[in-house]
Amino acid sequence: MRLREALHDVAEASPPLDVQADLFDRAWRVRRRRRFQAALAILVLSAAVLTVTWLPGGRIVQPGQSGDGLPSQVVTPPWQSADIGRAPLGAALVVFAGSHATESVLGHSWPLTLVGTDDQYRIYQRPEWTISTSGRTFHLSPNGRALLMPYWLAGYDARTRLLDLTSGSVRIIDAGLPLAWSPDGGEVILVHYDGDPTGGGNLAGSIRVVDPLSGRIVWEFSLPATSRFADGLVAALSPDGSQLAVQQGTSLTVHRRSGGIAWQRTLAVERLAGPAAWTPDGRRLAIVGATGQLNQLDTDAGELVPNAGWSTIRPQLIGVPGDEVIGWRGDTPVVQTNDRVVLLTDPAQVLVSTPDGTGELAVAADRLGQPPHHPGPPHGGPLLVRPGYLGMMVLAAVSLAALVGVPATILRRRWRRRAG
Amino acid sequence: MRVLQEVRNRRALGPFTRTFMILGGHPSKPEVPGVNGGGLGGVVDRGAARASFDEFVRARSAALGRTAYLLTGNRHDAEDLLQSALARVALRWLAVDDAEAYVRRVLYTQAISRWRALRRRPAESLGGLPARAASLEPEMELRVVLERALRRLTPRQRAVLVLRYYEDRSEVDTADILGCAVGTVKSQTRHALARLRALNPDLAYLVDGYTDSGERTGGR
């Protein structure tokens, strides 16, 4: 006798097995039941996901909600706030960046924090370190729906990165580096250099007013060759868009869109006050004096207007690099420093404050006319799109399954052993 | 060719429609008369499919049950395994060409499935095997010893032995059915035979006619 015969003996001696009479129908019933259970589970899971997604902290903001003023205070974004690309804000009210790079295991990064309506916070990881001819490395559109950033492919190939906050997508504008938005947000002012502006030597270039949607240059005029890149270049479009004031070094020039130069003057130590240097009526142009005071030029001829009324008001709020006029509330200028937005009343009112360590700030200028609102707790965006959140959910699910499943299996085995 | 074309046509209909159709005439399936005349290409109701399946179960469940018993070592698990395999083929009754081959493949793969092992009853005998059972006839005694020893093997080792020595399958066929490499079949066979020898000296008598790789060295 060998193994084969022995196995056949065992098989022949095995007890007859019972097979359920209605196995065919039972199999189909079980399949239907399991499919129903699977569908139910998917339904419940989907409901849970939707609930979690729409919980406070995960609400999705509808684009362009209007009627909100700026938040009076913005804070450090919640841990693992969602990326703007995965959870678009619609519109940002405030954008700010730290004064130093953020260090992580992946290296250095230069993230921007974007704050939208309903205290929604998002992060935008800037792909590269950047510098700017204007001293600012990002420019928020007046309606808060787009953000311009310098985009250097190479020293001689400088363009503009436009981040669309309604979709989180990025477009490149080839015409040059960003300087400012027009007051109505319909155009952007760029500078193009005929070479590498970070190199030495005199360099000519041009100012280009561009349609941000199409990238088409709608107005362009030449800049004289200069080596004063590091001194900054400031440009401000008049409220009606017919004139553009440009300061290059000590030279302040007002160009007409219709052609030619309206006037030009040399400034000793003053500088153009920022992208909203034109008063809303277009009759004055704000410049910052040597000690930080704000003065006015008559836009007809470029003459200094005495007793403008602002010069004695908290001059310390303006006058350091980065401080500029970003809008007006009536006749009162709104000044933005590196970390605050201030209404230059007497005494001055802080409209927006930022957390310690903020190095650069931009706000949606269209909201300056509305009173700031006191913010609630910050929300980092839909939970499911936050970095690492899905991984944490999976880890939690596996842990839960292990915590519940292992004891359940042990109990079941014990029960079966006792029953057997 | 006509049969294959018919199968393809039916598969193109989708599972719901296929449920209510049946292809008769395959060697491993009883031919079923259809509503429109039956046989090849006939559209039949679900009752006819059920009848065909029931006939297959009546004809083949005893043989399949013996394999299931060898694979599991006890009646309870064997019934569970067999019904699970039959239920699976019931769901694919219209799509499977060779029902018995399908069921056998499911029997073997399910027998060594880790998920199934998790809910399998614990082994009934954990102690050492009795050297002798004086009250039994020698041949019956050897069968009992072998049966108990089989329970001490791993599911995969049992499956390899059943395929190789009960069904007389080649190593290549065994590897194909179990979904593993031929080398794995060889090593599992070697380990299984060595374990049988180690478990009881009487079993050495059964396996001595085989090399460690499972090849026969002499006559029966």
XYZ file of C-alpha atoms in Angstrom:
640
model
C 0.000 0.000 0.000
C 1.333 3.359 -0.919
C 0.315 6.961 -0.389
C -1.936 7.141 -3.442
C -3.987 4.142 -2.366
C -4.052 5.362 1.196
C -5.385 8.726 0.124
C -8.077 7.041 -1.945
C -8.949 4.920 1.073
C -9.303 8.028 3.197
C -11.438 9.688 0.510
C -13.661 6.644 0.040
C -14.189 6.371 3.778
C -15.026 10.048 4.141
C -18.533 10.786 5.335
C -21.044 11.910 2.742
C -21.383 15.684 2.666
C -24.653 17.522 2.727
C -25.266 20.122 0.059
C -28.123 22.529 0.543
C -30.975 21.791 -1.776
C -31.547 25.407 -2.814
C -27.891 26.291 -3.225
C -28.402 27.960 -6.614
C -31.021 30.387 -5.344
C -29.232 30.846 -2.067
C -26.022 31.836 -3.875
C -27.885 34.492 -5.825
C -29.645 35.726 -2.705
C -26.320 36.040 -0.931
C -24.857 37.932 -3.882
C -27.814 40.312 -3.954
C -27.552 40.822 -0.234
C -23.813 41.478 -0.411
C -24.222 43.906 -3.270
C -26.918 45.693 -1.349
C -24.675 45.831 1.704
C -21.771 47.096 -0.411
C -23.973 49.770 -1.952
C -25.211 50.717 1.495
C -21.639 50.872 2.797
C -20.595 53.076 -0.112
C -23.600 55.280 0.524
C -22.815 55.601 4.210
C -19.145 56.200 3.486
C -19.974 58.816 0.888
C -22.323 60.511 3.304
C -19.621 60.443 5.961
C -17.062 61.877 3.573
C -19.420 64.609 2.472
C -20.290 65.380 6.069
C -16.644 65.586 7.033
C -15.880 67.673 3.984
C -18.595 70.158 4.759
C -18.088 70.277 8.488
C -16.969 73.583 9.961
C -13.349 73.694 9.004
C -14.053 71.967 5.784
C -16.541 74.226 4.142
C -15.912 74.958 0.535
C -16.075 78.634 -0.208
C -18.070 79.791 -3.131
C -16.013 82.019 -5.384
C -16.369 85.714 -5.144
C -18.544 86.062 -2.093
C -19.077 89.731 -1.789
C -19.972 92.023 1.014
C -17.137 91.012 3.315
C -14.660 93.546 4.528
C -11.100 92.590 5.321
C -10.471 90.561 8.471
C -9.101 92.794 11.196
C -6.565 90.157 12.058
C -5.061 87.201 10.285
C -3.184 84.464 12.066
C -0.758 81.652 11.395
C -2.560 79.167 9.132
C -3.916 75.983 10.745
C -1.635 72.972 10.614
C -1.798 71.181 7.290
C -3.977 73.811 5.640
C -5.092 72.825 2.165
C -3.159 73.893 -0.885
C -4.867 76.523 -3.012
C -4.485 74.248 -6.029
C -6.586 71.530 -4.416
C -9.126 73.784 -2.735
C -9.457 77.114 -4.510
C -10.583 80.037 -2.402
C -12.538 81.927 -4.969
C -11.039 85.166 -3.797
C -8.447 86.089 -1.227
C -8.893 88.992 1.138
C -5.370 88.881 2.503
C -2.144 87.257 1.353
C 0.952 87.220 3.499
C 4.326 85.543 3.718
C 6.884 85.021 6.445
C 10.037 87.052 6.404
C 12.120 83.901 6.226
C 11.940 80.669 4.280
C 10.198 77.738 5.918
C 12.494 74.828 6.588
C 11.340 71.240 6.351
C 12.782 67.841 5.597
C 12.181 68.596 1.948
C 14.291 71.725 2.075
C 13.468 75.418 2.085
C 10.195 76.761 0.831
C 8.596 80.164 0.547
C 4.919 79.534 1.158
C 2.232 82.159 0.885
C -0.749 82.138 3.192
C -4.006 83.144 1.544
C -7.010 84.134 3.605
C -10.427 84.120 2.022
C -13.919 84.796 3.199
C -15.326 82.778 6.097
C -11.857 82.611 7.662
C -10.700 80.060 5.131
C -6.929 79.666 4.953
C -4.965 78.153 2.105
C -1.311 77.672 1.316
C 0.502 78.307 -1.927
C 3.974 76.817 -2.129
C 5.925 79.132 -4.349
C 8.033 77.010 -6.638
C 11.121 79.137 -6.261
C 12.730 81.898 -4.323
C 12.201 85.157 -6.096
C 13.117 88.787 -6.136
C 11.353 91.708 -7.655
C 12.252 94.990 -9.227
C 9.482 96.648 -7.255
C 10.430 95.228 -3.876
C 7.260 93.180 -3.723
C 7.190 89.511 -4.588
C 3.430 89.191 -4.976
C 0.609 91.485 -6.062
C -3.017 90.672 -5.243
C -5.611 91.924 -7.686
C -8.074 94.479 -6.298
C -10.888 91.914 -6.342
C -8.646 89.275 -4.749
C -9.129 86.711 -7.466
C -5.628 86.639 -8.917
C -2.098 86.910 -7.656
C 0.907 88.041 -9.678
C 4.401 86.843 -8.879
C 7.750 87.252 -10.631
C 8.753 84.166 -12.575
C 12.405 83.963 -13.444
C 13.299 81.327 -15.964
C 16.743 82.881 -16.218
C 18.183 86.286 -15.429
C 17.437 87.543 -18.925
C 14.122 85.691 -19.191
C 11.808 87.121 -16.581
C 8.069 86.643 -16.773
C 5.001 86.781 -14.557
C 3.266 83.906 -12.842
C -0.481 84.526 -12.474
C -2.178 82.357 -9.857
C -5.919 82.198 -10.477
C -7.451 81.894 -7.016
C -10.825 80.884 -8.380
C -9.356 77.683 -9.803
C -5.931 77.334 -8.224
C -4.379 77.172 -11.681
C -1.297 79.065 -12.800
C -0.741 80.903 -16.055
C 2.413 82.523 -17.288
C 2.423 86.010 -18.764
C 5.449 86.313 -20.994
C 5.578 90.095 -21.296
C 7.691 90.803 -18.224
C 7.924 91.089 -14.456
C 4.962 92.344 -12.408
C 4.896 95.852 -11.011
C 1.251 96.537 -10.114
C -2.386 96.058 -10.963
C -4.464 98.825 -12.462
C -6.942 100.264 -9.937
C -9.831 98.459 -11.584
C -7.950 95.181 -11.863
C -8.461 95.015 -15.595
C -4.800 95.448 -16.504
C -1.424 94.626 -15.102
C 1.707 96.735 -15.342
C 4.861 94.814 -16.168
C 8.459 95.689 -16.816
C 10.542 94.083 -19.491
C 14.330 94.383 -19.525
C 16.479 93.937 -22.587
C 18.842 91.617 -20.773
C 19.561 90.394 -17.262
C 18.444 93.069 -14.794
C 20.303 91.365 -11.982
C 23.600 91.823 -13.767
C 25.741 94.952 -13.792
C 25.767 97.748 -16.315
C 23.105 99.960 -17.747
C 20.073 98.174 -19.065
C 17.207 99.464 -21.155
C 13.739 98.063 -21.078
C 10.106 98.951 -21.332
C 6.961 99.277 -19.309
C 4.144 97.156 -20.621
C 0.487 97.381 -19.703
C -1.017 93.987 -20.362
C -4.446 92.390 -20.430
C -4.033 89.598 -17.833
C -6.631 87.368 -19.457
C -5.046 87.238 -22.882
C -1.494 88.304 -22.085
C -1.800 90.890 -24.858
C 0.272 94.077 -24.526
C -2.108 97.007 -24.759
C 0.340 99.806 -24.001
C 4.098 99.928 -24.048
C 6.761 102.601 -23.730
C 10.500 102.475 -23.328
C 12.518 102.968 -20.215
C 15.861 104.703 -20.383
C 18.866 102.507 -19.773
C 19.728 102.390 -16.105
C 21.678 100.284 -13.687
C 19.444 101.106 -10.768
C 17.540 97.851 -10.672
C 18.094 97.455 -6.946
C 16.645 100.895 -6.238
C 13.281 99.701 -7.301
C 10.857 100.639 -9.958
C 7.427 101.929 -8.922
C 4.464 102.354 -11.236
C 0.937 103.589 -10.641
C -1.853 103.814 -13.175
C -4.275 106.725 -12.853
C -7.855 105.842 -11.820
C -9.152 106.449 -15.346
C -6.253 104.521 -16.817
C -5.190 107.374 -19.075
C -1.846 108.085 -17.396
C 0.858 106.016 -15.841
C 3.316 107.357 -13.299
C 6.658 105.593 -13.217
C 9.538 106.241 -10.894
C 12.901 104.962 -12.012
C 15.703 105.963 -9.697
C 15.194 109.643 -8.927
C 13.170 110.310 -12.033
C 9.370 110.450 -11.842
C 7.610 110.483 -15.193
C 3.922 110.534 -16.040
C 3.171 108.925 -19.391
C 0.003 109.436 -21.388
C -1.728 106.406 -22.858
C -2.531 108.556 -25.844
C 1.198 109.031 -26.326
C 4.006 111.126 -24.990
C 4.971 112.310 -21.544
C 2.703 114.551 -19.488
C 5.473 115.730 -17.222
C 8.670 114.614 -15.608
C 10.486 115.708 -12.519
C 13.390 114.673 -10.403
C 12.797 113.635 -6.847
C 15.564 114.131 -4.337
C 14.840 111.385 -1.870
C 11.101 111.043 -2.261
C 9.471 108.164 -3.998
C 6.151 107.383 -5.567
C 3.859 106.147 -2.800
C 2.727 102.900 -4.378
C 0.275 101.351 -6.843
C -2.557 103.558 -5.541
C -0.512 106.751 -5.402
C -3.114 108.559 -7.492
C -5.941 110.040 -5.468
C -9.365 108.724 -6.499
C -10.144 111.943 -8.334
C -6.887 111.708 -10.254
C -5.811 115.248 -9.300
C -3.039 114.399 -6.885
C -0.176 111.966 -6.748
C 1.134 110.834 -3.373
C 4.864 110.684 -2.753
C 6.733 109.705 0.373
C 9.111 112.228 1.789
C 12.545 111.742 3.258
C 11.294 111.377 6.828
C 8.351 109.234 5.917
C 5.791 111.954 5.525
C 3.268 111.690 2.749
C 3.187 114.593 0.286
C 1.155 115.412 -2.789
C 2.029 116.409 -6.308
C -0.335 118.170 -8.614
C -0.926 115.783 -11.492
C -1.294 118.560 -14.040
C 2.277 119.755 -13.783
C 3.943 117.652 -11.107
C 4.288 120.539 -8.650
C 4.346 119.921 -4.921
C 1.055 120.839 -3.240
C 1.643 122.485 0.143
C -0.440 121.699 3.216
C -1.904 118.534 1.842
C -3.125 117.453 5.225
C -1.497 114.058 5.520
C 2.075 115.002 6.076
C 1.843 115.322 9.822
C -0.215 112.228 10.416
C 1.800 109.387 11.854
C 4.577 109.714 9.307
C 6.343 106.772 10.924
C 3.761 104.503 9.317
C 5.154 105.143 5.927
C 8.600 105.779 4.666
C 10.356 102.465 5.021
C 10.803 100.185 2.038
C 7.676 98.180 1.464
C 5.282 100.737 2.844
C 2.978 102.088 0.201
C -0.435 103.509 -0.450
C -2.717 100.729 -1.608
C -6.068 102.499 -1.654
C -8.259 105.243 -0.384
C -11.234 105.543 1.885
C -12.720 108.776 0.703
C -9.802 111.174 0.741
C -7.895 109.258 3.355
C -5.043 107.058 2.185
C -4.779 103.446 3.254
C -1.192 102.442 3.791
C 0.202 98.981 3.780
C 3.381 98.203 5.669
C 5.124 94.864 5.655
C 2.795 93.489 8.301
C -0.168 95.843 8.722
C -2.766 97.787 6.815
C -3.371 101.217 8.283
C -5.916 103.914 7.580
C -4.106 107.268 7.877
C -6.656 109.024 10.027
C -5.624 110.908 13.125
C -4.999 108.799 15.089
C -4.262 106.085 12.551
C -6.406 102.962 12.549
C -4.989 99.549 12.009
C -7.323 97.806 9.593
C -5.488 94.492 9.299
C -2.804 93.024 11.512
C -0.761 89.911 10.865
C 1.111 87.366 13.000
C 4.652 87.968 14.153
C 7.256 87.193 11.544
C 5.219 88.434 8.602
C 7.540 89.908 6.010
C 5.223 90.798 3.158
C 1.528 91.504 2.878
C -1.101 92.186 0.239
C -4.837 92.781 0.564
C -7.745 92.972 -1.836
C -7.999 96.724 -2.397
C -11.666 96.558 -3.414
C -12.525 95.640 0.182
C -10.860 98.664 1.723
C -14.038 100.695 1.566
C -15.889 98.292 3.843
C -15.347 98.092 7.569
C -13.094 95.229 8.647
C -14.774 92.318 10.370
C -13.588 90.481 13.438
C -12.519 87.047 12.261
C -13.553 83.730 13.710
C -11.294 80.712 14.172
C -9.242 79.880 11.092
C -10.202 76.933 8.913
C -7.659 75.046 6.859
C -9.978 73.909 4.076
C -11.711 70.647 3.199
C -10.200 67.901 5.316
C -9.864 65.422 2.503
C -7.572 67.629 0.467
C -5.280 68.640 3.284
C -1.741 67.301 3.001
C -1.447 63.863 4.554
C -5.046 63.797 5.702
C -6.023 60.860 3.519
C -3.001 58.932 4.758
C -3.971 59.675 8.333
C -7.515 58.511 7.625
C -6.229 55.243 6.175
C -3.896 54.791 9.126
C -6.765 55.466 11.518
C -8.994 53.007 9.664
C -6.326 50.305 9.751
C -5.693 50.963 13.430
C -9.406 50.808 14.144
C -9.741 47.603 12.156
C -6.849 46.115 14.090
C -8.250 47.267 17.426
C -11.674 45.845 16.691
C -10.898 43.033 14.281
C -8.169 41.227 16.213
C -10.124 40.875 19.469
C -13.227 39.952 17.459
C -11.321 37.197 15.665
C -9.918 35.874 18.925
C -13.341 35.876 20.569
C -14.865 34.184 17.564
C -12.249 31.464 17.577
C -12.737 30.884 21.292
C -16.469 30.720 20.827
C -16.128 28.232 17.997
C -13.698 26.147 19.988
C -16.156 26.004 22.862
C -19.031 25.296 20.516
C -17.048 22.553 18.775
C -16.519 27.391 -33.072
C -20.218 27.885 -32.948
C -20.210 27.191 -29.217
C -17.437 29.697 -28.607
C -19.182 32.316 -30.697
C -22.369 31.691 -28.772
C -20.543 32.098 -25.463
C -19.022 35.347 -26.652
C -22.398 36.606 -27.794
C -23.924 35.814 -24.438
C -21.081 37.433 -22.513
C -21.659 40.568 -24.508
C -25.204 40.663 -23.195
C -24.164 41.481 -19.640
C -24.575 39.539 -16.420
C -28.247 40.249 -15.846
C -29.338 38.992 -19.235
C -26.964 36.062 -19.068
C -28.597 34.982 -15.862
C -31.688 34.152 -17.803
C -29.927 32.352 -20.581
C -28.120 29.097 -20.563
C -25.748 27.340 -22.842
C -26.357 23.593 -22.904
C -24.349 20.780 -24.389
C -21.015 21.216 -22.640
C -19.475 17.933 -21.461
C -19.201 19.146 -17.858
C -22.715 20.493 -17.734
C -25.966 18.631 -18.141
C -27.788 19.676 -21.268
C -30.814 21.720 -20.472
C -33.862 22.114 -22.574
C -34.725 25.725 -23.176
C -37.976 27.470 -23.508
C -37.359 27.957 -27.196
C -36.332 24.448 -27.875
C -33.342 24.114 -25.562
C -29.854 23.083 -26.408
C -27.368 25.318 -28.090
C -28.458 28.878 -28.356
C -31.758 28.379 -26.609
C -33.033 31.073 -24.291
C -34.299 29.462 -21.138
C -35.682 30.715 -17.886
C -33.911 30.775 -14.597
C -35.592 27.575 -13.542
C -33.817 25.693 -16.306
C -30.471 27.077 -15.176
C -31.261 25.992 -11.657
C -32.240 22.534 -12.858
C -29.019 22.179 -14.806
C -27.010 23.257 -11.796
C -28.886 20.888 -9.486
C -28.227 18.031 -11.845
C -24.532 18.846 -11.850
C -24.526 18.918 -8.054
C -26.308 15.573 -7.830
C -23.889 13.994 -10.261
C -20.609 15.392 -9.017
C -20.980 16.464 -5.394
C -19.911 13.089 -4.011
C -16.593 13.108 -5.894
C -16.030 16.771 -5.192
C -16.909 16.162 -1.559
C -14.203 13.544 -1.221
C -11.621 16.013 -2.466
C -12.958 18.648 -0.106
C -12.700 16.206 2.766
C -9.081 15.403 1.950
C -8.299 19.084 1.753
C -9.890 20.000 5.062
C -9.724 16.893 7.193
C -13.170 17.176 8.732
C -16.730 17.027 7.602
C -17.791 20.445 8.796
C -15.068 22.294 6.918
C -15.424 20.046 3.903
C -19.118 20.869 3.616
C -18.375 24.525 4.047
C -15.672 24.442 1.397
C -17.727 22.451 -1.082
C -20.818 24.622 -0.742
C -18.727 27.729 -1.059
C -17.222 26.440 -4.305
C -20.595 25.319 -5.650
C -22.175 28.646 -4.771
C -19.424 30.382 -6.638
C -19.945 28.328 -9.768
C -23.692 28.876 -9.482
C -23.111 32.592 -9.910
C -21.036 31.957 -13.032
C -23.014 29.023 -14.303
C -23.625 30.549 -17.710
C -20.115 31.836 -18.201
C -18.037 28.865 -17.082
C -17.130 26.392 -19.805
C -16.038 23.513 -17.584
C -17.958 23.629 -14.335
C -16.165 20.756 -12.634
C -12.717 22.127 -13.416
C -13.854 25.496 -12.114
C -15.183 24.014 -8.876
C -12.037 21.985 -8.327
C -9.864 25.026 -8.843
C -11.980 26.958 -6.347
C -11.749 24.075 -3.874
C -7.979 24.108 -3.955
C -7.489 27.844 -3.941
C -10.057 28.354 -1.205
C -8.541 25.566 0.857
C -5.238 27.423 1.031
C -6.751 30.883 1.217
C -5.482 32.921 4.114
C -8.808 34.667 4.522
C -10.529 31.329 4.776
C -7.902 30.112 7.218
C -8.764 33.014 9.501
C -12.270 31.737 10.010
C -11.452 28.044 9.934
C -12.135 25.976 12.974
C -9.097 25.070 15.005
C -7.504 21.683 14.403
C -9.304 18.992 16.292
C -6.183 17.141 17.320
C -3.257 19.098 18.599
C -1.505 16.330 20.494
C 0.863 13.696 19.152
C -0.479 10.897 17.009
C -1.021 7.519 18.663
C 1.687 5.071 17.642
C -0.793 2.231 17.517
C -4.533 1.883 17.749
C -4.778 -1.714 18.834
C -8.508 -1.977 18.457
C -8.519 -1.287 14.689
C -7.715 -3.464 11.744
C -4.227 -2.661 10.396
C -5.422 -1.060 7.162
C -8.152 0.901 8.881
C -5.664 1.900 11.509
C -3.278 3.226 8.865
C -6.072 5.195 7.267
C -6.970 6.783 10.578
C -3.343 7.633 11.244
C -2.976 9.159 7.776
C -6.176 11.101 8.174
C -4.976 12.557 11.434
C -1.539 13.255 10.032
C -3.030 15.117 7.089
C -4.697 17.452 9.544
C -1.269 18.314 10.914
C -0.050 19.564 7.546
C -0.462 23.080 6.343
C -3.363 23.676 3.944
C -0.949 24.192 1.070
C 0.936 20.974 1.856
C -2.350 19.070 1.970
C -3.443 20.578 -1.318
C -0.170 19.609 -2.982
C -0.412 16.006 -1.742
C -4.027 15.679 -2.834
C -3.301 17.056 -6.290
C -0.150 15.017 -6.793
C -1.173 11.655 -5.270
C -4.952 11.627 -5.162
C -5.602 13.253 -8.492
C -2.305 12.158 -10.071
C -1.616 15.636 -11.375
C 1.794 16.611 -12.694
C 3.876 19.205 -10.924
C 3.131 21.687 -13.687
C -0.640 21.128 -13.428
C -0.458 21.357 -9.654
C 1.439 24.620 -9.829
C -1.080 25.974 -12.341
C -4.075 25.077 -10.201
C -2.560 26.461 -7.017
C -1.222 29.525 -8.765
C 2.348 29.025 -7.617
C 5.706 28.108 -9.089
C 6.689 24.540 -9.901
C 9.560 24.946 -7.451
C 7.060 25.716 -4.728
C 5.155 22.545 -5.547
C 8.361 20.543 -5.285
C 9.386 22.053 -1.980
C 5.888 21.772 -0.512
C 5.748 18.113 -1.554
C 9.125 17.439 0.000
C 8.158 19.119 3.252
C 4.797 17.374 3.368
C 6.290 13.916 2.873
C 9.011 14.581 5.417
C 6.422 15.695 7.901
C 4.314 12.615 7.350
C 7.375 10.460 8.015
C 8.135 12.410 11.137
C 4.613 12.274 12.472
C 4.311 8.532 12.573
C 6.718 5.745 11.664
C 3.872 3.823 10.028
C 3.438 6.633 7.533
C 7.040 6.254 6.438
C 5.889 3.046 4.890
C 3.466 4.990 2.725
C 5.915 7.570 1.523
C 9.095 5.523 1.234
C 8.189 4.707 -2.311
C 8.633 8.391 -3.136
C 11.671 10.595 -3.210
C 11.665 13.816 -1.273
C 10.708 15.632 -4.435
C 7.682 13.395 -4.783
C 8.896 11.217 -7.652
C 8.231 7.521 -7.353
C 11.263 5.304 -6.895
C 9.657 1.906 -7.123
C 6.443 0.012 -7.560
C 3.447 0.293 -5.326
